[in-house]
Structures are given as C-alpha cells and as structure tokens.
Coordinates of C-alpha atoms in Angstrom, one line a residue:
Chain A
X1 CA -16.1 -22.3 -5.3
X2 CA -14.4 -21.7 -8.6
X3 CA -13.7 -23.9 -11.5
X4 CA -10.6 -22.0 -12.2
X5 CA -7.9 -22.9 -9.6
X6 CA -4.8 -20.6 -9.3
X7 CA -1.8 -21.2 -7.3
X8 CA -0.2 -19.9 -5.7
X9 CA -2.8 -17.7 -3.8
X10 CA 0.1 -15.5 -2.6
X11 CA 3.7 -15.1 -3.6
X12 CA 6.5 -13.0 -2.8
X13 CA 9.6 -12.4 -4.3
X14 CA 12.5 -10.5 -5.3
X15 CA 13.6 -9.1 -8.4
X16 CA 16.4 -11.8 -9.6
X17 CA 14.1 -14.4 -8.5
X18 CA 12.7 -16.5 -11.3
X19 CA 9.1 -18.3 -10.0
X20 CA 5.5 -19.3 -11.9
X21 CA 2.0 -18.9 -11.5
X22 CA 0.0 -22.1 -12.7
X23 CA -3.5 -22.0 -13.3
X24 CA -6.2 -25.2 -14.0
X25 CA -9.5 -25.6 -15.6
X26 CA -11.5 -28.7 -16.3
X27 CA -14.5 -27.2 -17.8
X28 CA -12.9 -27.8 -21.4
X29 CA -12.7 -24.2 -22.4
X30 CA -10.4 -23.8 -25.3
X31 CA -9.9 -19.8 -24.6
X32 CA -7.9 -19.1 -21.5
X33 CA -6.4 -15.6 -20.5
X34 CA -4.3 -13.7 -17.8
X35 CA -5.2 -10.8 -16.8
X36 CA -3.3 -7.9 -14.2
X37 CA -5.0 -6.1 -12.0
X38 CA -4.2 -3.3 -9.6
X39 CA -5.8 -2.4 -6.6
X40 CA -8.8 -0.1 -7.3
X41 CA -8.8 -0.7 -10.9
X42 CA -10.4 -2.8 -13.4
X43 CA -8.6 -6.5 -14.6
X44 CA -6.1 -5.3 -17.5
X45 CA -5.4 -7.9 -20.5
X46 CA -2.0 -9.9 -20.8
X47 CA -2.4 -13.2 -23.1
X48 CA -5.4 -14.8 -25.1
X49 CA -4.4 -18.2 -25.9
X50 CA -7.0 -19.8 -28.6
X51 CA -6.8 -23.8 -28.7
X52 CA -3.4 -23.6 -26.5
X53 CA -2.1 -21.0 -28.9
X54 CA -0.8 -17.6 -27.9
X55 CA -3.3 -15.2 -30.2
X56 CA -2.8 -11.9 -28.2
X57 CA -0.2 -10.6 -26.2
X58 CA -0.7 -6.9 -24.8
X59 CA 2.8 -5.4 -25.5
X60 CA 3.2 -7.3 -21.9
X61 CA 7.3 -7.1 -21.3
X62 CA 9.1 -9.8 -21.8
X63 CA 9.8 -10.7 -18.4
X64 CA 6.5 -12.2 -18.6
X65 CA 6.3 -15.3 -20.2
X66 CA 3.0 -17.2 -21.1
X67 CA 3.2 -21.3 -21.9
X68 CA -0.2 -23.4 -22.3
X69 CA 0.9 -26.7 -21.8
X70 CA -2.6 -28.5 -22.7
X71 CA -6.0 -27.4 -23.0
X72 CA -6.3 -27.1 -19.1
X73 CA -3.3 -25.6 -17.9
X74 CA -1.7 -22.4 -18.0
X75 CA 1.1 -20.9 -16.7
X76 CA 3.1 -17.4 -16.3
X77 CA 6.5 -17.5 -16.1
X78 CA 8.2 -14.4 -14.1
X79 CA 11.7 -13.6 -14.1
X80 CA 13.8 -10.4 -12.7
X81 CA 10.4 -8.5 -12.1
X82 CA 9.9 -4.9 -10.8
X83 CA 8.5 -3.4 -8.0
X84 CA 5.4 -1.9 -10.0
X85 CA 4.7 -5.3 -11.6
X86 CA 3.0 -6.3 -8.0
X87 CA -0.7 -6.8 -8.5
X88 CA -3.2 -9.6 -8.7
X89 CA -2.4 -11.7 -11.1
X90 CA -5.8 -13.8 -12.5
X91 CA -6.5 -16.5 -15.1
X92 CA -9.7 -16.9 -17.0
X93 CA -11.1 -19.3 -19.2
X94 CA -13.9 -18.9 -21.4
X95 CA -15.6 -21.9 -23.9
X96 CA -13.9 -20.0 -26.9
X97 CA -12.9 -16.6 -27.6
X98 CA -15.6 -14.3 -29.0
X99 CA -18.4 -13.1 -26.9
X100 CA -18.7 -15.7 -24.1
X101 CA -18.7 -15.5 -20.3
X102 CA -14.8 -15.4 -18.5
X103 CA -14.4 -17.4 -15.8
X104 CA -12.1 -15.9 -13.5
X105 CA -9.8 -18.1 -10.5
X106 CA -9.2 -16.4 -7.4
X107 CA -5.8 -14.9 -8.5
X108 CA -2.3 -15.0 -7.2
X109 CA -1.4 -11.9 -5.3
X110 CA 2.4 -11.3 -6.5
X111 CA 4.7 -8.8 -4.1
X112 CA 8.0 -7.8 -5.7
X113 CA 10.4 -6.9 -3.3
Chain B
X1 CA -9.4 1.7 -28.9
X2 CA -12.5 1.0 -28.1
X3 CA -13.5 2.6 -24.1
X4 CA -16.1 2.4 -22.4
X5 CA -17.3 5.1 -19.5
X6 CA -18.6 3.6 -16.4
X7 CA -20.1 6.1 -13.4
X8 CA -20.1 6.6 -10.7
X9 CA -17.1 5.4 -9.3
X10 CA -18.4 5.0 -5.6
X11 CA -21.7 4.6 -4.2
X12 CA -22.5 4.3 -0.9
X13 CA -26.1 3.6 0.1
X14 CA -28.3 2.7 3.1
X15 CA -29.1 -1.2 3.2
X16 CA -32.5 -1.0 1.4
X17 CA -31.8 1.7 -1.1
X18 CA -31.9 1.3 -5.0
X19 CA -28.0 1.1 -6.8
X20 CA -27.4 1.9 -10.1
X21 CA -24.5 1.6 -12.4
X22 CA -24.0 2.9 -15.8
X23 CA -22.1 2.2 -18.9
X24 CA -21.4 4.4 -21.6
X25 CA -19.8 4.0 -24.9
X26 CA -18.9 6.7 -28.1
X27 CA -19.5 3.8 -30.2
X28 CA -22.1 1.1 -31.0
X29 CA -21.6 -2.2 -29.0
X30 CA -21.8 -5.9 -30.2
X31 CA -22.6 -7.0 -26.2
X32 CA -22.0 -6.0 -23.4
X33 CA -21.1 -8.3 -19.8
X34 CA -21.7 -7.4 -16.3
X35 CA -19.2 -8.7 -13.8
X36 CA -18.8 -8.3 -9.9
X37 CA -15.7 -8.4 -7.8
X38 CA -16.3 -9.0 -4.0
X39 CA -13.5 -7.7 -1.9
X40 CA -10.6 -9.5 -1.8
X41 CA -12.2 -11.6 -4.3
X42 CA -12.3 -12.4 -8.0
X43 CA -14.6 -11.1 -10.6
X44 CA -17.7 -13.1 -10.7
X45 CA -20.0 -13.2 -14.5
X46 CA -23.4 -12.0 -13.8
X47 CA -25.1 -11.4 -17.3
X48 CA -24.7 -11.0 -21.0
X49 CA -26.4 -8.6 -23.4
X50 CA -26.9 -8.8 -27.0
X51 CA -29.7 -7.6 -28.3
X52 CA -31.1 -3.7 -28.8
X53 CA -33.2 -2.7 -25.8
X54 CA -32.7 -5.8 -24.0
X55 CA -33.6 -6.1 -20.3
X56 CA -33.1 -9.1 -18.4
X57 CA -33.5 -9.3 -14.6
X58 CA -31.6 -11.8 -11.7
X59 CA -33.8 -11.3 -8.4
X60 CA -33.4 -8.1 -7.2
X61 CA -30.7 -7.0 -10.0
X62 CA -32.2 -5.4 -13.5
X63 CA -29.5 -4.9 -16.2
X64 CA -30.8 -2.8 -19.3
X65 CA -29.4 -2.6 -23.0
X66 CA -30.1 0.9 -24.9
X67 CA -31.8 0.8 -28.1
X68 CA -29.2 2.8 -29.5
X69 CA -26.5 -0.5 -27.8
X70 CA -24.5 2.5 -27.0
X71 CA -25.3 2.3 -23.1
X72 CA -26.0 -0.5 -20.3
X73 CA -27.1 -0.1 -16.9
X74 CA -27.1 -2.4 -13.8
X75 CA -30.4 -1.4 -11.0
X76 CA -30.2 -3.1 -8.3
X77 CA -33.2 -2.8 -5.8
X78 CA -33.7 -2.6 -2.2
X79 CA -29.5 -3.0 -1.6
X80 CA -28.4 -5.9 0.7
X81 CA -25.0 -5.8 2.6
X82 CA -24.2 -8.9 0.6
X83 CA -24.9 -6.4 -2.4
X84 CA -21.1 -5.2 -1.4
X85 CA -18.4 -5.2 -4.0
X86 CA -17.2 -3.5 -7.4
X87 CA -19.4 -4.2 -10.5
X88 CA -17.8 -3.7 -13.7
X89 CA -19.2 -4.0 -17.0
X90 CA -17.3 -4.9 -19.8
X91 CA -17.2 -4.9 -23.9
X92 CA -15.9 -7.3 -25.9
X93 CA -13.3 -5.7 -28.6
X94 CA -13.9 -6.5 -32.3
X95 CA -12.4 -9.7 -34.0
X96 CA -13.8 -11.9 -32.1
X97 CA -10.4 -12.1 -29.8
X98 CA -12.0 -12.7 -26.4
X99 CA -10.6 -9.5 -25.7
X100 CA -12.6 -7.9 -23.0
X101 CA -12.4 -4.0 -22.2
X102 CA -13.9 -3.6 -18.8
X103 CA -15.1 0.0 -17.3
X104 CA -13.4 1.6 -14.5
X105 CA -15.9 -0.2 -12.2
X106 CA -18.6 1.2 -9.6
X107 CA -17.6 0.7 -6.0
X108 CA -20.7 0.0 -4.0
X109 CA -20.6 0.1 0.1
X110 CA -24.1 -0.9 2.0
X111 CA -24.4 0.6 5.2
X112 CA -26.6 -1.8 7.6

C-alpha cells in the first residue's frame, strides 16, 4: 500500500478539456513533487514545492499548472493539453527537500485524445 | 547538468542467477538512491548512500558506493521472479532542491 494516494488512477481526455490530478499525503512531509514519466523511461521532474511553496518548476509549459493547497495536498491543473503530454503522471513527497527518500503514489495515467 | 550513466539497459536472467546494475557519474556525488519500479507500478525507495565506499545489504540485494563516490552498484543474488521490474538509481542535484536526476534505469526480466 502507499502513503501517497493519487486520483484519478486513469483519465482520459481531449485537448479543450480542462481536468485535475489531486494527490494526498498524511505522512507530514513538507517537500512534495510531480514528476512525468514516459513509458520505458525514467520519472522526469515537473514542480518542487517546499513548505507549500512552488521552489522549482522545470520549464514545464504553462498548460500545466501546480497549486498546493495545504501541507497534504497537491494538485495539477491541465488545460488544452497535447497528444505527447500523455504519460504517467506521479506525485511524491519527501520529509523535506535535500537528500531524503521520495515517496512516490501510484500515478494517474493521463491519455490525450 | 549533472547525468548520471546507468547500464545495462535490459537484463534478462535465469531465476537463480546474480543481477547487477551500475551507476556511473563524470562527477563526484553527494548520495546516491536506489529505486524500483514494478510493472505497471510506481517507483518504490530501496536504499540511500552517503558515505565513500559504503556497502549496505537488504537480504539478497547488495548496493555498493565507490571510494572515489563517482559510481554505485546494485547485486542482487540468486534472482527471484518477484526480483522483476526496472531499478533506477538516482542523484540528488546540488542546492539541496529535492531535485532528483534518476538513470535511464535497468530493466530486469527473471525467467522461471
């Protein structure tokens, strides 16, 4: 079981659509991060939030947008995506940010019609 | 930016066979993790290294730090079918970000 819970597990959707992937942690990690990841190949960085504040973003277009409501939630809000943006989506949380163990969710698989 | 070299990129054994992964980098590292991702699954922390020369071992796994912290590898011995997945290691960037570069990740299939 993991103590990072993403939903949705699946989600399609088409390119004017405007949806968002949610993602929970109670294990009061202050670091949390969403990562892309396409098949065959390693998780890619999107967004470092730091004590629910946005300290990296990857040069991720704009049509990805991060929000950290509180310390336990995260969410990634899509709108008028591409075809190439489907991928596993995952969130991760980690007690701080500096060298420390991620914990990953399971991931939302995003098709973009 | 900081890279780091991971071979080989597949790795198919017979159930009972030694694995090993390797990790290579141009430059000295701070740490270096060890992750696996189960198919159709999520990546899943195994270890952490730190310290020059370091070797620390989970049952059957043994995951070694070069002296020089420019290299890790992860042995795993007598291979399980439960030993299926893609193990990745993966360096943290400097700053302190969080930031996590992972390898290109070693795909290992067990044949029973």
């Amino acid at each position: 079981d993991t103590e990072v819970t993403q939903t949705p597990k699946h989600l399609v959707m088409g390119m004017t659509n405007k949806k968002s992937l949610k993602c929970e942690q109670h294990m009061g990690h202050r670091a949390m991060y969403w990562y892309k990841q396409k098949a065959k190949k390693p998780p890619e960085l999107m967004f470092v939030y730091s004590y629910e504040k946005l300290s990296i973003n990857e040069s991720v277009p704009s049509r990805f947008s991060p929000e950290c409501p509180n310390s336990s939630l995260l969410n990634l809000h899509l709108h008028a995506l591409q075809p190439e943006d489907s991928a596993l989506y995952l969130c991760a949380s980690s007690q701080a940010t500096g060298v420390q163990p991620q914990h990953f969710g399971d991931g939302t698989r995003l098709s973009i019609l | 930016g900081q890279q780091v070299m991971q071979i080989p990129q597949y790795q198919h054994v017979q159930e009972g066979e030694d694995f090993t992964t390797y990790c290579n980098s141009s430059t000295t590292l701070s740490n270096i993790q060890w992750y696996k991702q189960r198919p159709g699954g999520h990546p899943v922390f195994l270890i952490q290294l730190v310290k020059s020369g370091e070797v620390k071992k989970q049952k059957r796994l043994t995951f070694q730090f070069g002296e020089a912290k420019k290299n890790s590898s992860l042995h795993i011995t007598a291979t399980q079918t439960t030993d299926v997945g893609t193990y990745f290691c993966a360096v943290s960037a400097s700053g302190n970000t969080g930031k996590l570069i992972f390898g290109q990740g070693t795909t290992l299939q067990v044949k029973p």
